[in-house]
Structure formats: C-alpha cells, structure tokens
XYZ file of C-alpha atoms in Angstrom:
325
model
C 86.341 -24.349 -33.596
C 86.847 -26.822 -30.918
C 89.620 -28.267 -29.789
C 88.709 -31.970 -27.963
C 91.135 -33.906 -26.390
C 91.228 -37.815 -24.486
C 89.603 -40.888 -25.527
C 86.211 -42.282 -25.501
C 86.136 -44.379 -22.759
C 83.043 -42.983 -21.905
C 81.385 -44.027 -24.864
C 81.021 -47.400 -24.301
C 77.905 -47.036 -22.609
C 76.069 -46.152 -25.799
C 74.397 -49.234 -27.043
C 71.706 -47.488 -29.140
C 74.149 -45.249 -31.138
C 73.658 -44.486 -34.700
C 76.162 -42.421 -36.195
C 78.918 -41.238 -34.525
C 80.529 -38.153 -36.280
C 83.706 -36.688 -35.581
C 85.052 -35.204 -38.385
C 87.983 -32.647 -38.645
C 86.143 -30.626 -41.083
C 82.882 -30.593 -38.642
C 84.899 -30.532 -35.222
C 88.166 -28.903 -36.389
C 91.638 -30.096 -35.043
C 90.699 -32.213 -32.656
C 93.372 -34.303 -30.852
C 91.225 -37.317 -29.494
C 93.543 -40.596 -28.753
C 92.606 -43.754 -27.375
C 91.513 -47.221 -29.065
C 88.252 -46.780 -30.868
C 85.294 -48.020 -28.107
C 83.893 -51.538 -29.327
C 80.349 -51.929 -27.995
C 78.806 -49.406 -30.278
C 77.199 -51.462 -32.477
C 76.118 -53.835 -30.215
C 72.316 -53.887 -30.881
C 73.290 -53.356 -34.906
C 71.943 -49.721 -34.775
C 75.418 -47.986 -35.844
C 74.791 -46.549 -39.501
C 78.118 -44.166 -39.622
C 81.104 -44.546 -37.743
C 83.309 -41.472 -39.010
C 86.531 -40.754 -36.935
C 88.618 -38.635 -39.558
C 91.527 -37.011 -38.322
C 92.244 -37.016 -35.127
C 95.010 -39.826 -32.993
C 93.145 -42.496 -32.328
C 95.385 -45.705 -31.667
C 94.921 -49.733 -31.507
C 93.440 -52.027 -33.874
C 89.632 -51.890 -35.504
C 87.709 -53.524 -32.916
C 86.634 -57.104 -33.998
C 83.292 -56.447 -32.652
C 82.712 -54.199 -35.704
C 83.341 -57.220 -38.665
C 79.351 -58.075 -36.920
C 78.074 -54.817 -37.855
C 75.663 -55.255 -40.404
C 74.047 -51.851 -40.345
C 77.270 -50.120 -41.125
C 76.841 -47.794 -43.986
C 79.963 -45.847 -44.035
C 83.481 -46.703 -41.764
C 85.741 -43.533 -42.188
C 88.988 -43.479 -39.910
C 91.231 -42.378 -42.001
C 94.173 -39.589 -40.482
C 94.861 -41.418 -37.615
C 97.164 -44.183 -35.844
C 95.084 -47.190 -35.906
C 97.149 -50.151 -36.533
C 97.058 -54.669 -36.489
C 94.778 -56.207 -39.393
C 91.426 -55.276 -40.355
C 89.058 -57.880 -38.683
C 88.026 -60.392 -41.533
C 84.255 -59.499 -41.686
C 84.849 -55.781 -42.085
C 85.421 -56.442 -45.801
C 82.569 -57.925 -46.782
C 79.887 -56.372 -44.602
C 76.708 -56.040 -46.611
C 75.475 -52.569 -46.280
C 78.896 -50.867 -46.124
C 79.508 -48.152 -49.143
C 82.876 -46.977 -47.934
C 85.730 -48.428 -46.338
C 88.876 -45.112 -45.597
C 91.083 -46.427 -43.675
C 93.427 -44.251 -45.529
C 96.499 -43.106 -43.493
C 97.452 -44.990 -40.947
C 99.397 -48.153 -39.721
C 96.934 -51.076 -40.507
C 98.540 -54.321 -42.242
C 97.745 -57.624 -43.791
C 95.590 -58.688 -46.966
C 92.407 -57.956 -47.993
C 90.632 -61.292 -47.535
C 88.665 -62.994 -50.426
C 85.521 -62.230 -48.674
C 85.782 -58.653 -50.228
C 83.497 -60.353 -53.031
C 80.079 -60.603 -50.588
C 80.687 -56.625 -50.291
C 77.624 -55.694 -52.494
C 76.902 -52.536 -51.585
C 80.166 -51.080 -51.378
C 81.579 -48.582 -53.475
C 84.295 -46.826 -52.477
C 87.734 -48.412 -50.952
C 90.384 -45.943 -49.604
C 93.194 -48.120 -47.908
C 95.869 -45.770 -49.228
C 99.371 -44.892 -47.163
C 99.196 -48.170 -44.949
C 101.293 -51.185 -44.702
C 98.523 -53.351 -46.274
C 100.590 -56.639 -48.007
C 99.950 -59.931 -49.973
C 97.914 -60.240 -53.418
C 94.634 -58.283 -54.495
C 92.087 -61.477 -54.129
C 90.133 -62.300 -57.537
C 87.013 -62.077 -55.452
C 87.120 -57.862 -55.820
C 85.711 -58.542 -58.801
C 82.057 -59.578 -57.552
C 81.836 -56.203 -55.536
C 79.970 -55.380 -58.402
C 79.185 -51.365 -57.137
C 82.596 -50.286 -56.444
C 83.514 -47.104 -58.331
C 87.021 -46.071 -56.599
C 90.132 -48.236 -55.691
C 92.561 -46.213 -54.109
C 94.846 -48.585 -52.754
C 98.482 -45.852 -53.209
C 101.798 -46.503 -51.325
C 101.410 -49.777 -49.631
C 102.868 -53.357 -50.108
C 101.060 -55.107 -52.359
C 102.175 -57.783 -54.652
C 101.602 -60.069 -56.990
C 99.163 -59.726 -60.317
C 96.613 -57.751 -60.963
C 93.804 -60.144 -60.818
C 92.673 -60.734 -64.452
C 88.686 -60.504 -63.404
C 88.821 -57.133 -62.345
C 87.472 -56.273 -66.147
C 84.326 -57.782 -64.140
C 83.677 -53.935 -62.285
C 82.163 -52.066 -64.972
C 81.569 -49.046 -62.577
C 84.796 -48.858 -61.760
C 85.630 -45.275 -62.479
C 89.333 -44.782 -60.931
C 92.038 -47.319 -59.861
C 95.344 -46.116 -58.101
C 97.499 -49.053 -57.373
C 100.523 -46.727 -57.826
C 103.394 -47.699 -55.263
C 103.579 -51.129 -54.529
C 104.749 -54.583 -55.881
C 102.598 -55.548 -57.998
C 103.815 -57.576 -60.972
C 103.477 -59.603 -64.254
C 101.302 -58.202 -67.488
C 98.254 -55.511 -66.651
C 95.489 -57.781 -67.408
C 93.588 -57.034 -70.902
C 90.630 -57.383 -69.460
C 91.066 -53.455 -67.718
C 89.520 -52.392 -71.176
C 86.735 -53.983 -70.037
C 85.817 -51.432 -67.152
C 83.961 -49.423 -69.329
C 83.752 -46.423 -66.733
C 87.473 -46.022 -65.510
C 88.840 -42.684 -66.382
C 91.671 -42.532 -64.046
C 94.300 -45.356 -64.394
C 97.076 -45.115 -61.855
C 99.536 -48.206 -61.930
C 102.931 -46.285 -61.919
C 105.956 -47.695 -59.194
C 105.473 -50.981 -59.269
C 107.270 -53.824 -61.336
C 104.725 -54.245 -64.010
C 106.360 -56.179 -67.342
C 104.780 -56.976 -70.894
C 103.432 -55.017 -73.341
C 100.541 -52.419 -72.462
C 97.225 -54.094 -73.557
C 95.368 -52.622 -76.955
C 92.613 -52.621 -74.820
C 93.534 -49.824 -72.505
C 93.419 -47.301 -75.220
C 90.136 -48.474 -76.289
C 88.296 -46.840 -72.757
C 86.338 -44.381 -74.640
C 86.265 -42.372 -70.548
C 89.934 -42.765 -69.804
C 91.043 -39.473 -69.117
C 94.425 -39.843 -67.414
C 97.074 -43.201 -67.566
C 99.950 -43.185 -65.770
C 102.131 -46.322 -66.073
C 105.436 -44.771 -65.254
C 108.411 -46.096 -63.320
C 107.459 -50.001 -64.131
C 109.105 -52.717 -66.306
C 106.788 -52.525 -69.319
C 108.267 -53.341 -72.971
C 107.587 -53.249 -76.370
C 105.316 -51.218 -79.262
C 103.105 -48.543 -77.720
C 99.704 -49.233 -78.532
C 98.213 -47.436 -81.391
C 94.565 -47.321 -79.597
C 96.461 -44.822 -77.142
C 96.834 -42.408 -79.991
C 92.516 -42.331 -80.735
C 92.189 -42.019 -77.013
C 90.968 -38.717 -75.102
C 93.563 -38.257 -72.521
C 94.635 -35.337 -71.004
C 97.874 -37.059 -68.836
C 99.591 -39.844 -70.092
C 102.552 -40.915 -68.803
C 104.893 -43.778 -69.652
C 108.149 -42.820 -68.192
C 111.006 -44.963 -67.165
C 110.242 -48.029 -69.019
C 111.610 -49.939 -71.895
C 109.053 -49.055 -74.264
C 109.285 -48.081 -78.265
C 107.415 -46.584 -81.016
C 105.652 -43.300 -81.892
C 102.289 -41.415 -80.525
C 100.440 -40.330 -83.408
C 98.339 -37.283 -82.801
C 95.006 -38.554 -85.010
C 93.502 -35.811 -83.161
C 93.728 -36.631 -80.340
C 94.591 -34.289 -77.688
C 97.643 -35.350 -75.457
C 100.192 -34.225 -72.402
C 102.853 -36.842 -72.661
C 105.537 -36.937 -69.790
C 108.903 -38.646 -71.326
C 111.304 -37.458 -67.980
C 114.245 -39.857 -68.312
C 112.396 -42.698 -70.448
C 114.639 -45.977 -71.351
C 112.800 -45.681 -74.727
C 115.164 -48.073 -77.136
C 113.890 -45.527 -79.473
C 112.598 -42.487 -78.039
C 109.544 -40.918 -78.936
C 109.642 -38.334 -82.040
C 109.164 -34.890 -80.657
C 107.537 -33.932 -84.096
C 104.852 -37.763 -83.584
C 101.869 -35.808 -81.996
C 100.221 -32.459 -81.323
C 100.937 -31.730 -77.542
C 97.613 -30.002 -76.043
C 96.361 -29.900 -72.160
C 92.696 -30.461 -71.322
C 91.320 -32.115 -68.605
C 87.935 -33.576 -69.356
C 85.603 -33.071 -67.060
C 83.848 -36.532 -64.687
C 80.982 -34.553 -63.353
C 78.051 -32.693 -63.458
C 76.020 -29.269 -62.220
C 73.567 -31.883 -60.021
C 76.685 -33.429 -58.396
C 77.973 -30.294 -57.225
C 74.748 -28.750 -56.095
C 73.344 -31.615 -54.270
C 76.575 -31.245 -51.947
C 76.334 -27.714 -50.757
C 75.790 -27.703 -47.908
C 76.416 -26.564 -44.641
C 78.107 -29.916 -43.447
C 80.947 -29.656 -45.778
C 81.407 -25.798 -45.453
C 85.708 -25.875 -45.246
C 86.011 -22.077 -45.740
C 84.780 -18.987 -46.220
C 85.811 -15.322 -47.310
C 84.720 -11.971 -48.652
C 83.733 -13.361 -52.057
C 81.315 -16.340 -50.603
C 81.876 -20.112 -49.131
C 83.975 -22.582 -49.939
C 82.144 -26.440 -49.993
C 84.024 -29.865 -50.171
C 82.798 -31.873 -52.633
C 83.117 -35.551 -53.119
C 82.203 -37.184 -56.500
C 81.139 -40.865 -56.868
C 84.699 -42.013 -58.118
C 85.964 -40.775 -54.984
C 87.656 -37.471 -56.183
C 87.104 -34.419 -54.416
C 87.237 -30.741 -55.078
C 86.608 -27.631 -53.844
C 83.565 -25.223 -55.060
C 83.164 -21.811 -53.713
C 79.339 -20.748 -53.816
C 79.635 -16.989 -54.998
C-alpha cells in the first residue's frame, strides 16, 4: 500500500509519456491534489491517462481535446471541475470517457457523433446540463451510457434507436422530458433501461417490451400515463419497476418471469395482485471468456484464506467481483 501525497508539478517535463496510471486499486488511497499537468500529450504519445480516485482539482486541461492517441481518459473520484474542453468528446481513438464523480458542468457538444471508437461514457454524479445532442447517435460503438444524477433536460433524442450496441442506458435523475422515444426498441442489445426521476410523460412505447435482452426497466418516479404495454408481459425481466406514475392496466404473467415494484404507485387502477406470477431471476449478460480474460494481477482488489478476489469489468460497463478459488 502506498500512500502518495502533492501534485504533479513535476510531471510536466514528460513529453514522451504513454500511459500514466494511478489508480486507487493499483496505488491504494492515495491523496494526490493539484490540477492535472497539461503537456503530457504533447508529442501525441499518451495512450492512457487514468487518475481514479484520488483529489485532483481544476478543469481538464484544453491541451488534451488535441490528443488523438488517447485510448482511455479515466478521472473519475476526484474534484475536477469547469467544462469538458470541446474536442475531448469526439476524439477518435478514445473508448472511454469516466469522468464520473466530480464537479464538471456544461453540455455534451454535438461533436460526440465523430467519437467512433468510443464505447463507454461514465459522466455520472456531475453537474453536467442542457439537452443530450442527436449526434450520440453516430457513435456507433458505444455500449454503456451512464449519465445518473446530473442536470440534464430536454428529450431523449429520438435517433438514439440508431446504437444497436447499446447494452445499458442510465439517465435516471435528471430533467429529462416529453415521450421515451419508440425508437429505444430499436437498440437491439440494451438490457438495462434506467430512466426513473425525471419528468418523462406519454405512454410507455410497445416497443420497449419487444427487447428480446432487456433484463431490467425501471421507469419509476416520472409522469408517464396510460395502458401498460402488453409486450412487457412476453418480456424476460427480472426488475421492472413503474412506480409513482399515473399508469393503468394489468401485467399478465404469459410466462414470463417478473419482480414488479408498485411502492406508492398513482395507478388510477392499481395493478391486480392475483395479474402475474411474481418470480426473481436475474439473467445473466456475460460469459466464462469475459471473466477469465480479466484475472489478473492488475485488478487483484482482495484477497483471503479461500483465494483472490478480481474486479471485473464487462463491455456494458458493469462490474463485479470474482474470487478465483
């Protein structure tokens, strides 16, 4: 364990640089402050810039929006703060953008759409504001959204049935509103829908129920009205939940195997507690290859008398933890 402290002043001699690493899971409970140095990638060398969890402060350097050999930017657990510099959105080799946890605001600009490599999109527990541009649709390889607890508003852009990778969306906790666009049916791979605390209103598209990989759909605390969809009832879920709304009609079981949450619903008519068969199951988004291909000794988070314990991180951005035994 090692317990760094300061800034990185001293850094900004390093011109050649490829990856900088400084992870808490690699260098545990670090307390490193400072603004993030700027001139790292100023011969386009930098591949990784990784600064998880630690107290770095100040903005994202502009100097990094010209960083075309930037594979992965992780800085999330810190207190970086100011907008993301323009160019950062739409470099080309980029595959993940966490800026997850910290103080940065403003929009994601439109030129999210040249972003063709990237996959993964973490801006969670920010201050981020203003509408989700249409463009997100043309960064064709993106598998996660995770964009929980910020201020976003405005519609869901109708083209995002346009990312048929996309595997999980959580837009839960912001301000989004109007209908959820009928073209979400469209993203053929989702199986985690999270829209819930925002002021979504309309009926819940036919087409949602009809993802044959949705697994869990959580709508809850939003405006929505009218019939339930029948496709939800042929759907595999294991976590649906449509609380606090204004929404009516039955769940038929049809077989299918559901864990419905009703917690103080504004159901006009609420749901018959003899409709469907209540079952939990959680349907697994992964495979033996994805697990083993991540251990190891790089994400090693734990150990004990029984064997290590790995982090693993799946392509839709969810992670877990596998002990080896």
């Amino acid at each position: 364990m090692n317990m760094l402290e300061g800034d990185l002043s001293e850094l900004k001699s390093l011109k050649n640089i490829a990856s900088l690493q400084l992870l808490e899971n690699q260098l545990s409970e670090n307390s490193l402050t400072g603004p993030i140095p700027p001139d790292m990638c100023k011969k386009g060398k930098i591949v990784e810039l990784l600064l998880l969890q630690n107290k770095f402060a100040g903005t994202l350097p502009e100097s990094y929006a010209n960083c075309k050999s930037l594979a992965r930017l992780r800085v999330n657990n810190n207190s970086l703060s100011g907008a993301v510099p323009a160019g950062i959105w739409s470099l080309p080799n980029l595959s993940i953008i966490d800026l997850t946890k910290n103080h940065f605001e403003g929009p994601v600009t439109d030129d999210i759409g040249n972003a063709k490599s990237l996959a993964k999109l973490f801006l969670a527990n920010n201050q981020f504001s203003g509408e989700l541009p249409s463009s997100i649709s043309q960064a064709a390889s993106l598998v996660s959204i995770q964009l929980t607890s910020n201020k976003y508003s405005g519609q869901i852009p109708e083209t995002i049935g346009e990312l048929k990778r996309l595997g999980s969306l959580y837009l839960n906790g912001n301000m989004f509103s109007g209908a959820i666009p009928d073209s979400l049916g469209s993203c053929v791979s989702l199986n985690d829908v999270n829209l819930a605390g925002n002021s979504l209103s309309g009926e819940i598209p036919d087409s949602v129920g009809c993802l044959r990989s949705l697994n869990s759909l959580n709508l809850s605390d939003n405006l929505l009205s009218g019939q339930i969809p029948t496709t939800l009832s042929s759907s595999r879920l294991s976590l649906l939940d449509l609380s606090n709304n204004r929404l009516v009609g039955p769940i038929s079981s049809s077989g299918c195997y559901l864990f419905v949450r009703i917690r103080q619903s504004h159901l006009d008519h609420p749901l018959r507690q003899g409709s469907w068969d209540m079952k939990s199951y959680h349907m697994l988004s992964f495979n033996e290859k994805d697990i083993i291909d991540t251990i190891k000794s790089e994400n090693l988070i734990g150990k004990d008398g029984s064997g290590n314990v790995y982090k693993v991180e799946l392509e839709d951005g969810k992670e877990l933890a596998v002990k080896h035994i």
